[in-house]
PDB file of N, CA and C in Angstrom:
ATOM      1  N   UNK A 107       4.857  48.619  -0.949  1.00  0.00           N
ATOM      2  CA  UNK A 107       5.571  47.433  -0.543  1.00  0.00           C
ATOM      3  C   UNK A 107       6.296  47.742   0.767  1.00  0.00           C
ATOM      4  N   UNK A 108       6.116  46.914   1.784  1.00  0.00           N
ATOM      5  CA  UNK A 108       6.842  47.142   3.031  1.00  0.00           C
ATOM      6  C   UNK A 108       8.348  47.057   2.809  1.00  0.00           C
ATOM      7  N   UNK A 109       9.063  47.933   3.443  1.00  0.00           N
ATOM      8  CA  UNK A 109      10.519  47.860   3.450  1.00  0.00           C
ATOM      9  C   UNK A 109      10.910  47.386   4.839  1.00  0.00           C
ATOM     10  N   UNK A 110      11.568  46.251   4.919  1.00  0.00           N
ATOM     11  CA  UNK A 110      11.935  45.670   6.201  1.00  0.00           C
ATOM     12  C   UNK A 110      13.422  45.880   6.408  1.00  0.00           C
ATOM     13  N   UNK A 111      13.760  46.615   7.472  1.00  0.00           N
ATOM     14  CA  UNK A 111      15.160  46.934   7.727  1.00  0.00           C
ATOM     15  C   UNK A 111      15.417  46.944   9.225  1.00  0.00           C
ATOM     16  N   UNK A 112      16.544  46.380   9.630  1.00  0.00           N
ATOM     17  CA  UNK A 112      16.896  46.458  11.045  1.00  0.00           C
ATOM     18  C   UNK A 112      17.294  47.890  11.369  1.00  0.00           C
ATOM     19  N   UNK A 113      16.964  48.308  12.582  1.00  0.00           N
ATOM     20  CA  UNK A 113      17.292  49.658  13.014  1.00  0.00           C
ATOM     21  C   UNK A 113      16.422  50.740  12.407  1.00  0.00           C
ATOM     22  N   UNK A 114      15.304  50.365  11.795  1.00  0.00           N
ATOM     23  CA  UNK A 114      14.423  51.352  11.162  1.00  0.00           C
ATOM     24  C   UNK A 114      13.777  52.253  12.214  1.00  0.00           C
ATOM     25  N   UNK A 115      13.363  53.428  11.786  1.00  0.00           N
ATOM     26  CA  UNK A 115      12.762  54.381  12.726  1.00  0.00           C
ATOM     27  C   UNK A 115      11.238  54.336  12.697  1.00  0.00           C
ATOM     28  N   UNK A 116      10.661  53.181  12.384  1.00  0.00           N
ATOM     29  CA  UNK A 116       9.216  53.001  12.431  1.00  0.00           C
ATOM     30  C   UNK A 116       8.898  51.843  13.364  1.00  0.00           C
ATOM     31  N   UNK A 117       7.639  51.737  13.745  1.00  0.00           N
ATOM     32  CA  UNK A 117       7.187  50.661  14.623  1.00  0.00           C
ATOM     33  C   UNK A 117       6.632  49.517  13.777  1.00  0.00           C
ATOM     34  N   UNK A 118       6.989  48.301  14.140  1.00  0.00           N
ATOM     35  CA  UNK A 118       6.557  47.103  13.427  1.00  0.00           C
ATOM     36  C   UNK A 118       5.654  46.278  14.333  1.00  0.00           C
ATOM     37  N   UNK A 119       4.538  45.829  13.778  1.00  0.00           N
ATOM     38  CA  UNK A 119       3.591  44.997  14.518  1.00  0.00           C
ATOM     39  C   UNK A 119       3.294  43.748  13.700  1.00  0.00           C
ATOM     40  N   UNK A 120       3.342  42.599  14.351  1.00  0.00           N
ATOM     41  CA  UNK A 120       2.964  41.342  13.717  1.00  0.00           C
ATOM     42  C   UNK A 120       1.842  40.758  14.570  1.00  0.00           C
ATOM     43  N   UNK A 121       0.683  40.626  13.984  1.00  0.00           N
ATOM     44  CA  UNK A 121      -0.505  40.181  14.709  1.00  0.00           C
ATOM     45  C   UNK A 121      -0.995  38.861  14.136  1.00  0.00           C
ATOM     46  N   UNK A 122      -1.266  37.932  15.011  1.00  0.00           N
ATOM     47  CA  UNK A 122      -1.762  36.620  14.610  1.00  0.00           C
ATOM     48  C   UNK A 122      -3.213  36.481  15.043  1.00  0.00           C
ATOM     49  N   UNK A 123      -4.044  36.093  14.109  1.00  0.00           N
ATOM     50  CA  UNK A 123      -5.465  35.849  14.354  1.00  0.00           C
ATOM     51  C   UNK A 123      -5.694  34.349  14.191  1.00  0.00           C
ATOM     52  N   UNK A 124      -5.914  33.641  15.290  1.00  0.00           N
ATOM     53  CA  UNK A 124      -6.227  32.212  15.190  1.00  0.00           C
ATOM     54  C   UNK A 124      -7.708  32.067  14.905  1.00  0.00           C
ATOM     55  N   UNK A 125      -8.036  31.189  13.957  1.00  0.00           N
ATOM     56  CA  UNK A 125      -9.428  31.048  13.541  1.00  0.00           C
ATOM     57  C   UNK A 125      -9.704  29.633  13.062  1.00  0.00           C
ATOM     58  N   UNK A 126     -10.969  29.313  12.982  1.00  0.00           N
ATOM     59  CA  UNK A 126     -11.395  28.059  12.379  1.00  0.00           C
ATOM     60  C   UNK A 126     -11.191  28.195  10.865  1.00  0.00           C
ATOM     61  N   UNK A 127     -10.737  27.150  10.195  1.00  0.00           N
ATOM     62  CA  UNK A 127     -10.538  27.251   8.745  1.00  0.00           C
ATOM     63  C   UNK A 127     -11.780  27.743   7.992  1.00  0.00           C
ATOM     64  N   UNK A 128     -12.950  27.439   8.481  1.00  0.00           N
ATOM     65  CA  UNK A 128     -14.168  27.897   7.803  1.00  0.00           C
ATOM     66  C   UNK A 128     -14.351  29.409   7.910  1.00  0.00           C
ATOM     67  N   UNK A 129     -13.634  30.054   8.824  1.00  0.00           N
ATOM     68  CA  UNK A 129     -13.739  31.514   9.007  1.00  0.00           C
ATOM     69  C   UNK A 129     -12.557  32.284   8.442  1.00  0.00           C
ATOM     70  N   UNK A 130     -11.554  31.576   7.911  1.00  0.00           N
ATOM     71  CA  UNK A 130     -10.337  32.259   7.495  1.00  0.00           C
ATOM     72  C   UNK A 130     -10.590  33.331   6.429  1.00  0.00           C
ATOM     73  N   UNK A 131     -11.404  33.032   5.433  1.00  0.00           N
ATOM     74  CA  UNK A 131     -11.666  34.032   4.385  1.00  0.00           C
ATOM     75  C   UNK A 131     -12.275  35.299   4.966  1.00  0.00           C
ATOM     76  N   UNK A 132     -13.185  35.159   5.912  1.00  0.00           N
ATOM     77  CA  UNK A 132     -13.814  36.327   6.533  1.00  0.00           C
ATOM     78  C   UNK A 132     -12.808  37.106   7.371  1.00  0.00           C
ATOM     79  N   UNK A 133     -11.942  36.420   8.082  1.00  0.00           N
ATOM     80  CA  UNK A 133     -10.916  37.101   8.876  1.00  0.00           C
ATOM     81  C   UNK A 133      -9.961  37.867   7.957  1.00  0.00           C
ATOM     82  N   UNK A 134      -9.616  37.287   6.813  1.00  0.00           N
ATOM     83  CA  UNK A 134      -8.809  38.001   5.823  1.00  0.00           C
ATOM     84  C   UNK A 134      -9.555  39.246   5.351  1.00  0.00           C
ATOM     85  N   UNK A 135     -10.835  39.106   4.993  1.00  0.00           N
ATOM     86  CA  UNK A 135     -11.627  40.254   4.501  1.00  0.00           C
ATOM     87  C   UNK A 135     -11.679  41.376   5.530  1.00  0.00           C
ATOM     88  N   UNK A 136     -11.870  41.032   6.794  1.00  0.00           N
ATOM     89  CA  UNK A 136     -11.936  42.054   7.840  1.00  0.00           C
ATOM     90  C   UNK A 136     -10.604  42.787   7.938  1.00  0.00           C
ATOM     91  N   UNK A 137      -9.494  42.046   7.917  1.00  0.00           N
ATOM     92  CA  UNK A 137      -8.179  42.687   7.955  1.00  0.00           C
ATOM     93  C   UNK A 137      -7.978  43.618   6.769  1.00  0.00           C
ATOM     94  N   UNK A 138      -8.323  43.166   5.583  1.00  0.00           N
ATOM     95  CA  UNK A 138      -8.170  43.992   4.383  1.00  0.00           C
ATOM     96  C   UNK A 138      -9.074  45.223   4.466  1.00  0.00           C
ATOM     97  N   UNK A 139     -10.298  45.056   4.935  1.00  0.00           N
ATOM     98  CA  UNK A 139     -11.206  46.200   5.077  1.00  0.00           C
ATOM     99  C   UNK A 139     -10.638  47.230   6.042  1.00  0.00           C
ATOM    100  N   UNK A 140     -10.079  46.774   7.160  1.00  0.00           N
ATOM    101  CA  UNK A 140      -9.483  47.712   8.110  1.00  0.00           C
ATOM    102  C   UNK A 140      -8.351  48.486   7.458  1.00  0.00           C
ATOM    103  N   UNK A 141      -7.494  47.800   6.718  1.00  0.00           N
ATOM    104  CA  UNK A 141      -6.372  48.485   6.064  1.00  0.00           C
ATOM    105  C   UNK A 141      -6.880  49.448   4.994  1.00  0.00           C
ATOM    106  N   UNK A 142      -7.738  48.959   4.096  1.00  0.00           N
ATOM    107  CA  UNK A 142      -8.190  49.783   2.970  1.00  0.00           C
ATOM    108  C   UNK A 142      -9.090  50.939   3.387  1.00  0.00           C
ATOM    109  N   UNK A 143      -9.998  50.694   4.320  1.00  0.00           N
ATOM    110  CA  UNK A 143     -11.003  51.699   4.656  1.00  0.00           C
ATOM    111  C   UNK A 143     -10.614  52.610   5.808  1.00  0.00           C
ATOM    112  N   UNK A 144      -9.681  52.169   6.662  1.00  0.00           N
ATOM    113  CA  UNK A 144      -9.374  52.960   7.855  1.00  0.00           C
ATOM    114  C   UNK A 144      -7.873  53.250   7.969  1.00  0.00           C
ATOM    115  N   UNK A 145      -7.071  52.222   8.184  1.00  0.00           N
ATOM    116  CA  UNK A 145      -5.653  52.431   8.509  1.00  0.00           C
ATOM    117  C   UNK A 145      -4.928  53.277   7.470  1.00  0.00           C
ATOM    118  N   UNK A 146      -5.135  52.965   6.202  1.00  0.00           N
ATOM    119  CA  UNK A 146      -4.391  53.672   5.142  1.00  0.00           C
ATOM    120  C   UNK A 146      -4.756  55.152   5.052  1.00  0.00           C
ATOM    121  N   UNK A 147      -5.826  55.565   5.701  1.00  0.00           N
ATOM    122  CA  UNK A 147      -6.233  56.975   5.683  1.00  0.00           C
ATOM    123  C   UNK A 147      -5.744  57.736   6.908  1.00  0.00           C
ATOM    124  N   UNK A 148      -5.130  57.029   7.872  1.00  0.00           N
ATOM    125  CA  UNK A 148      -4.739  57.657   9.127  1.00  0.00           C
ATOM    126  C   UNK A 148      -3.306  58.151   9.095  1.00  0.00           C
ATOM    127  N   UNK A 149      -3.037  59.261   9.803  1.00  0.00           N
ATOM    128  CA  UNK A 149      -1.655  59.732   9.930  1.00  0.00           C
ATOM    129  C   UNK A 149      -0.782  58.652  10.561  1.00  0.00           C
ATOM    130  N   UNK A 150       0.415  58.524  10.066  1.00  0.00           N
ATOM    131  CA  UNK A 150       1.374  57.596  10.632  1.00  0.00           C
ATOM    132  C   UNK A 150       1.394  56.224   9.988  1.00  0.00           C
ATOM    133  N   UNK A 151       0.403  55.920   9.155  1.00  0.00           N
ATOM    134  CA  UNK A 151       0.383  54.616   8.484  1.00  0.00           C
ATOM    135  C   UNK A 151       1.498  54.554   7.453  1.00  0.00           C
ATOM    136  N   UNK A 152       2.228  53.442   7.442  1.00  0.00           N
ATOM    137  CA  UNK A 152       3.280  53.230   6.447  1.00  0.00           C
ATOM    138  C   UNK A 152       2.904  52.098   5.510  1.00  0.00           C
ATOM    139  N   UNK A 153       2.647  50.904   6.053  1.00  0.00           N
ATOM    140  CA  UNK A 153       2.326  49.776   5.184  1.00  0.00           C
ATOM    141  C   UNK A 153       1.641  48.668   5.980  1.00  0.00           C
ATOM    142  N   UNK A 154       1.014  47.770   5.239  1.00  0.00           N
ATOM    143  CA  UNK A 154       0.387  46.591   5.831  1.00  0.00           C
ATOM    144  C   UNK A 154       0.444  45.453   4.822  1.00  0.00           C
ATOM    145  N   UNK A 155       0.614  44.253   5.336  1.00  0.00           N
ATOM    146  CA  UNK A 155       0.549  43.043   4.520  1.00  0.00           C
ATOM    147  C   UNK A 155      -0.267  42.022   5.298  1.00  0.00           C
ATOM    148  N   UNK A 156      -1.203  41.366   4.618  1.00  0.00           N
ATOM    149  CA  UNK A 156      -2.050  40.357   5.253  1.00  0.00           C
ATOM    150  C   UNK A 156      -1.680  39.005   4.655  1.00  0.00           C
ATOM    151  N   UNK A 157      -1.468  38.032   5.529  1.00  0.00           N
ATOM    152  CA  UNK A 157      -1.057  36.680   5.131  1.00  0.00           C
ATOM    153  C   UNK A 157      -2.075  35.680   5.673  1.00  0.00           C
ATOM    154  N   UNK A 158      -2.230  34.556   4.969  1.00  0.00           N
ATOM    155  CA  UNK A 158      -3.065  33.459   5.467  1.00  0.00           C
ATOM    156  C   UNK A 158      -2.210  32.205   5.531  1.00  0.00           C
ATOM    157  N   UNK A 159      -2.453  31.382   6.566  1.00  0.00           N
ATOM    158  CA  UNK A 159      -1.721  30.123   6.673  1.00  0.00           C
ATOM    159  C   UNK A 159      -2.336  29.100   5.724  1.00  0.00           C
ATOM    160  N   UNK A 160      -1.510  28.222   5.212  1.00  0.00           N
ATOM    161  CA  UNK A 160      -1.980  27.207   4.266  1.00  0.00           C
ATOM    162  C   UNK A 160      -2.950  26.229   4.911  1.00  0.00           C
ATOM    163  N   UNK A 161      -2.862  26.050   6.232  1.00  0.00           N
ATOM    164  CA  UNK A 161      -3.769  25.108   6.899  1.00  0.00           C
ATOM    165  C   UNK A 161      -5.102  25.736   7.296  1.00  0.00           C
ATOM    166  N   UNK A 162      -5.276  27.035   7.040  1.00  0.00           N
ATOM    167  CA  UNK A 162      -6.552  27.700   7.298  1.00  0.00           C
ATOM    168  C   UNK A 162      -6.767  28.168   8.716  1.00  0.00           C
ATOM    169  N   UNK A 163      -5.800  27.955   9.615  1.00  0.00           N
ATOM    170  CA  UNK A 163      -6.025  28.254  11.028  1.00  0.00           C
ATOM    171  C   UNK A 163      -5.483  29.600  11.490  1.00  0.00           C
ATOM    172  N   UNK A 164      -4.823  30.339  10.612  1.00  0.00           N
ATOM    173  CA  UNK A 164      -4.238  31.620  11.013  1.00  0.00           C
ATOM    174  C   UNK A 164      -4.372  32.642   9.891  1.00  0.00           C
ATOM    175  N   UNK A 165      -4.495  33.901  10.327  1.00  0.00           N
ATOM    176  CA  UNK A 165      -4.309  35.059   9.463  1.00  0.00           C
ATOM    177  C   UNK A 165      -3.301  35.924  10.201  1.00  0.00           C
ATOM    178  N   UNK A 166      -2.305  36.400   9.496  1.00  0.00           N
ATOM    179  CA  UNK A 166      -1.257  37.211  10.112  1.00  0.00           C
ATOM    180  C   UNK A 166      -1.182  38.532   9.366  1.00  0.00           C
ATOM    181  N   UNK A 167      -1.133  39.621  10.134  1.00  0.00           N
ATOM    182  CA  UNK A 167      -0.873  40.884   9.453  1.00  0.00           C
ATOM    183  C   UNK A 167       0.442  41.460   9.946  1.00  0.00           C
ATOM    184  N   UNK A 168       1.124  42.112   9.027  1.00  0.00           N
ATOM    185  CA  UNK A 168       2.412  42.750   9.275  1.00  0.00           C
ATOM    186  C   UNK A 168       2.187  44.233   9.029  1.00  0.00           C
ATOM    187  N   UNK A 169       2.334  45.029  10.081  1.00  0.00           N
ATOM    188  CA  UNK A 169       2.028  46.457   9.988  1.00  0.00           C
ATOM    189  C   UNK A 169       3.255  47.299  10.299  1.00  0.00           C
ATOM    190  N   UNK A 170       3.386  48.399   9.583  1.00  0.00           N
ATOM    191  CA  UNK A 170       4.413  49.387   9.882  1.00  0.00           C
ATOM    192  C   UNK A 170       3.722  50.729  10.083  1.00  0.00           C
ATOM    193  N   UNK A 171       4.001  51.335  11.232  1.00  0.00           N
ATOM    194  CA  UNK A 171       3.466  52.647  11.584  1.00  0.00           C
ATOM    195  C   UNK A 171       4.624  53.537  12.022  1.00  0.00           C
ATOM    196  N   UNK A 172       4.453  54.830  11.898  1.00  0.00           N
ATOM    197  CA  UNK A 172       5.493  55.752  12.348  1.00  0.00           C
ATOM    198  C   UNK A 172       5.757  55.604  13.838  1.00  0.00           C
ATOM    199  N   UNK A 173       4.715  55.240  14.616  1.00  0.00           N
ATOM    200  CA  UNK A 173       4.879  55.046  16.051  1.00  0.00           C
ATOM    201  C   UNK A 173       3.733  54.187  16.581  1.00  0.00           C
ATOM    202  N   UNK A 174       3.926  53.575  17.751  1.00  0.00           N
ATOM    203  CA  UNK A 174       2.820  52.839  18.371  1.00  0.00           C
ATOM    204  C   UNK A 174       1.614  53.736  18.657  1.00  0.00           C
ATOM    205  N   UNK A 175       1.875  54.993  18.950  1.00  0.00           N
ATOM    206  CA  UNK A 175       0.789  55.934  19.237  1.00  0.00           C
ATOM    207  C   UNK A 175      -0.101  56.165  18.020  1.00  0.00           C
ATOM    208  N   UNK A 176       0.493  56.174  16.832  1.00  0.00           N
ATOM    209  CA  UNK A 176      -0.311  56.321  15.613  1.00  0.00           C
ATOM    210  C   UNK A 176      -1.260  55.133  15.447  1.00  0.00           C
ATOM    211  N   UNK A 177      -0.750  53.925  15.661  1.00  0.00           N
ATOM    212  CA  UNK A 177      -1.605  52.740  15.568  1.00  0.00           C
ATOM    213  C   UNK A 177      -2.710  52.805  16.615  1.00  0.00           C
ATOM    214  N   UNK A 178      -2.363  53.158  17.842  1.00  0.00           N
ATOM    215  CA  UNK A 178      -3.355  53.231  18.916  1.00  0.00           C
ATOM    216  C   UNK A 178      -4.449  54.249  18.598  1.00  0.00           C
ATOM    217  N   UNK A 179      -4.082  55.373  18.010  1.00  0.00           N
ATOM    218  CA  UNK A 179      -5.079  56.385  17.641  1.00  0.00           C
ATOM    219  C   UNK A 179      -6.056  55.833  16.609  1.00  0.00           C
ATOM    220  N   UNK A 180      -5.531  55.109  15.629  1.00  0.00           N
ATOM    221  CA  UNK A 180      -6.405  54.506  14.626  1.00  0.00           C
ATOM    222  C   UNK A 180      -7.331  53.487  15.283  1.00  0.00           C
ATOM    223  N   UNK A 181      -6.805  52.676  16.199  1.00  0.00           N
ATOM    224  CA  UNK A 181      -7.611  51.646  16.848  1.00  0.00           C
ATOM    225  C   UNK A 181      -8.707  52.230  17.737  1.00  0.00           C
ATOM    226  N   UNK A 182      -8.540  53.449  18.198  1.00  0.00           N
ATOM    227  CA  UNK A 182      -9.577  54.106  19.004  1.00  0.00           C
ATOM    228  C   UNK A 182     -10.677  54.735  18.145  1.00  0.00           C
ATOM    229  N   UNK A 183     -10.460  54.822  16.849  1.00  0.00           N
ATOM    230  CA  UNK A 183     -11.410  55.525  15.981  1.00  0.00           C
ATOM    231  C   UNK A 183     -12.716  54.750  15.843  1.00  0.00           C
ATOM    232  N   UNK A 184     -13.829  55.461  15.687  1.00  0.00           N
ATOM    233  CA  UNK A 184     -15.114  54.796  15.468  1.00  0.00           C
ATOM    234  C   UNK A 184     -15.126  53.952  14.195  1.00  0.00           C
ATOM    235  N   UNK A 185     -14.379  54.389  13.184  1.00  0.00           N
ATOM    236  CA  UNK A 185     -14.325  53.656  11.917  1.00  0.00           C
ATOM    237  C   UNK A 185     -13.681  52.279  12.115  1.00  0.00           C
ATOM    238  N   UNK A 186     -12.570  52.249  12.864  1.00  0.00           N
ATOM    239  CA  UNK A 186     -11.912  50.977  13.162  1.00  0.00           C
ATOM    240  C   UNK A 186     -12.824  50.100  14.013  1.00  0.00           C
ATOM    241  N   UNK A 187     -13.388  50.682  15.051  1.00  0.00           N
ATOM    242  CA  UNK A 187     -14.238  49.910  15.970  1.00  0.00           C
ATOM    243  C   UNK A 187     -15.404  49.255  15.230  1.00  0.00           C
ATOM    244  N   UNK A 188     -15.990  49.959  14.285  1.00  0.00           N
ATOM    245  CA  UNK A 188     -17.138  49.412  13.543  1.00  0.00           C
ATOM    246  C   UNK A 188     -16.751  48.164  12.752  1.00  0.00           C
ATOM    247  N   UNK A 189     -15.589  48.197  12.110  1.00  0.00           N
ATOM    248  CA  UNK A 189     -15.148  47.031  11.328  1.00  0.00           C
ATOM    249  C   UNK A 189     -14.644  45.930  12.257  1.00  0.00           C
ATOM    250  N   UNK A 190     -13.890  46.291  13.288  1.00  0.00           N
ATOM    251  CA  UNK A 190     -13.304  45.297  14.193  1.00  0.00           C
ATOM    252  C   UNK A 190     -14.371  44.479  14.919  1.00  0.00           C
ATOM    253  N   UNK A 191     -15.561  45.029  15.108  1.00  0.00           N
ATOM    254  CA  UNK A 191     -16.650  44.267  15.737  1.00  0.00           C
ATOM    255  C   UNK A 191     -16.971  42.992  14.964  1.00  0.00           C
ATOM    256  N   UNK A 192     -16.676  42.986  13.688  1.00  0.00           N
ATOM    257  CA  UNK A 192     -16.952  41.800  12.855  1.00  0.00           C
ATOM    258  C   UNK A 192     -16.086  40.602  13.253  1.00  0.00           C
ATOM    259  N   UNK A 193     -15.004  40.829  14.018  1.00  0.00           N
ATOM    260  CA  UNK A 193     -14.164  39.736  14.498  1.00  0.00           C
ATOM    261  C   UNK A 193     -14.838  38.921  15.603  1.00  0.00           C
ATOM    262  N   UNK A 194     -15.876  39.458  16.230  1.00  0.00           N
ATOM    263  CA  UNK A 194     -16.496  38.823  17.401  1.00  0.00           C
ATOM    264  C   UNK A 194     -16.844  37.364  17.116  1.00  0.00           C
ATOM    265  N   UNK A 195     -16.330  36.485  17.956  1.00  0.00           N
ATOM    266  CA  UNK A 195     -16.609  35.063  17.834  1.00  0.00           C
ATOM    267  C   UNK A 195     -15.812  34.329  16.773  1.00  0.00           C
ATOM    268  N   UNK A 196     -14.969  35.046  16.017  1.00  0.00           N
ATOM    269  CA  UNK A 196     -14.223  34.413  14.919  1.00  0.00           C
ATOM    270  C   UNK A 196     -12.766  34.124  15.241  1.00  0.00           C
ATOM    271  N   UNK A 197     -12.187  34.863  16.193  1.00  0.00           N
ATOM    272  CA  UNK A 197     -10.730  34.813  16.352  1.00  0.00           C
ATOM    273  C   UNK A 197     -10.284  34.723  17.802  1.00  0.00           C
ATOM    274  N   UNK A 198      -9.051  34.249  17.969  1.00  0.00           N
ATOM    275  CA  UNK A 198      -8.232  34.493  19.149  1.00  0.00           C
ATOM    276  C   UNK A 198      -7.095  35.363  18.627  1.00  0.00           C
ATOM    277  N   UNK A 199      -6.791  36.446  19.322  1.00  0.00           N
ATOM    278  CA  UNK A 199      -5.914  37.482  18.803  1.00  0.00           C
ATOM    279  C   UNK A 199      -4.618  37.545  19.598  1.00  0.00           C
ATOM    280  N   UNK A 200      -3.485  37.556  18.904  1.00  0.00           N
ATOM    281  CA  UNK A 200      -2.165  37.684  19.520  1.00  0.00           C
ATOM    282  C   UNK A 200      -1.424  38.857  18.880  1.00  0.00           C
ATOM    283  N   UNK A 201      -1.479  40.044  19.497  1.00  0.00           N
ATOM    284  CA  UNK A 201      -0.761  41.198  18.942  1.00  0.00           C
ATOM    285  C   UNK A 201       0.670  41.277  19.480  1.00  0.00           C
ATOM    286  N   UNK A 202       1.599  41.708  18.639  1.00  0.00           N
ATOM    287  CA  UNK A 202       2.998  41.836  19.040  1.00  0.00           C
ATOM    288  C   UNK A 202       3.635  43.043  18.373  1.00  0.00           C
ATOM    289  N   UNK A 203       4.206  43.933  19.174  1.00  0.00           N
ATOM    290  CA  UNK A 203       5.089  44.952  18.627  1.00  0.00           C
ATOM    291  C   UNK A 203       6.464  44.317  18.546  1.00  0.00           C
ATOM    292  N   UNK A 204       7.128  44.458  17.413  1.00  0.00           N
ATOM    293  CA  UNK A 204       8.383  43.756  17.177  1.00  0.00           C
ATOM    294  C   UNK A 204       9.491  44.720  16.783  1.00  0.00           C
ATOM    295  N   UNK A 205      10.716  44.268  16.993  1.00  0.00           N
ATOM    296  CA  UNK A 205      11.899  44.977  16.523  1.00  0.00           C
ATOM    297  C   UNK A 205      12.565  44.113  15.464  1.00  0.00           C
ATOM    298  N   UNK A 206      12.809  44.679  14.306  1.00  0.00           N
ATOM    299  CA  UNK A 206      13.505  43.945  13.254  1.00  0.00           C
ATOM    300  C   UNK A 206      14.982  43.910  13.642  1.00  0.00           C
ATOM    301  N   UNK A 207      15.523  42.707  13.815  1.00  0.00           N
ATOM    302  CA  UNK A 207      16.907  42.584  14.251  1.00  0.00           C
ATOM    303  C   UNK A 207      17.843  42.043  13.175  1.00  0.00           C
ATOM    304  N   UNK A 208      17.275  41.448  12.118  1.00  0.00           N
ATOM    305  CA  UNK A 208      18.146  40.903  11.066  1.00  0.00           C
ATOM    306  C   UNK A 208      17.344  40.791   9.781  1.00  0.00           C
ATOM    307  N   UNK A 209      17.956  41.218   8.690  1.00  0.00           N
ATOM    308  CA  UNK A 209      17.362  41.071   7.356  1.00  0.00           C
ATOM    309  C   UNK A 209      18.484  40.685   6.407  1.00  0.00           C
ATOM    310  N   UNK A 210      18.199  39.745   5.539  1.00  0.00           N
ATOM    311  CA  UNK A 210      19.158  39.374   4.500  1.00  0.00           C
ATOM    312  C   UNK A 210      18.380  39.085   3.232  1.00  0.00           C
ATOM    313  N   UNK A 211      18.905  39.531   2.118  1.00  0.00           N
ATOM    314  CA  UNK A 211      18.304  39.246   0.815  1.00  0.00           C
ATOM    315  C   UNK A 211      19.224  38.323   0.039  1.00  0.00           C
ATOM    316  N   UNK A 212      18.641  37.593  -0.892  1.00  0.00           N
ATOM    317  CA  UNK A 212      19.481  36.712  -1.706  1.00  0.00           C
ATOM    318  C   UNK A 212      20.362  37.527  -2.632  1.00  0.00           C
ATOM    319  N   UNK A 213      21.421  36.902  -3.062  1.00  0.00           N
ATOM    320  CA  UNK A 213      22.251  37.497  -4.070  1.00  0.00           C
ATOM    321  C   UNK A 213      23.384  38.257  -3.582  1.00  0.00           C
TER     322      UNK A 213
END
């Protein structure tokens, strides 16, 4: 389970994949395959969560890595590249490295 905390010593990435609703399930599968088959086996991986929009037009992943360099190393791997090729023609991609600035829980 991701732990979200302001001032954390890990890198946070929120990536948005815009897609046609008819492709949303496949975009989700590709994201899950990348996490299960590649990212989770790489040094520096902390957590990942994949979300889908209710209107079918977006898939969002929330990633935590020890550093941006760890994520970049995974993205350069042949294993990642092989799965990521499946995105061709399915998405518009908006990657963002983020800083958690505020968290509040109920209660």
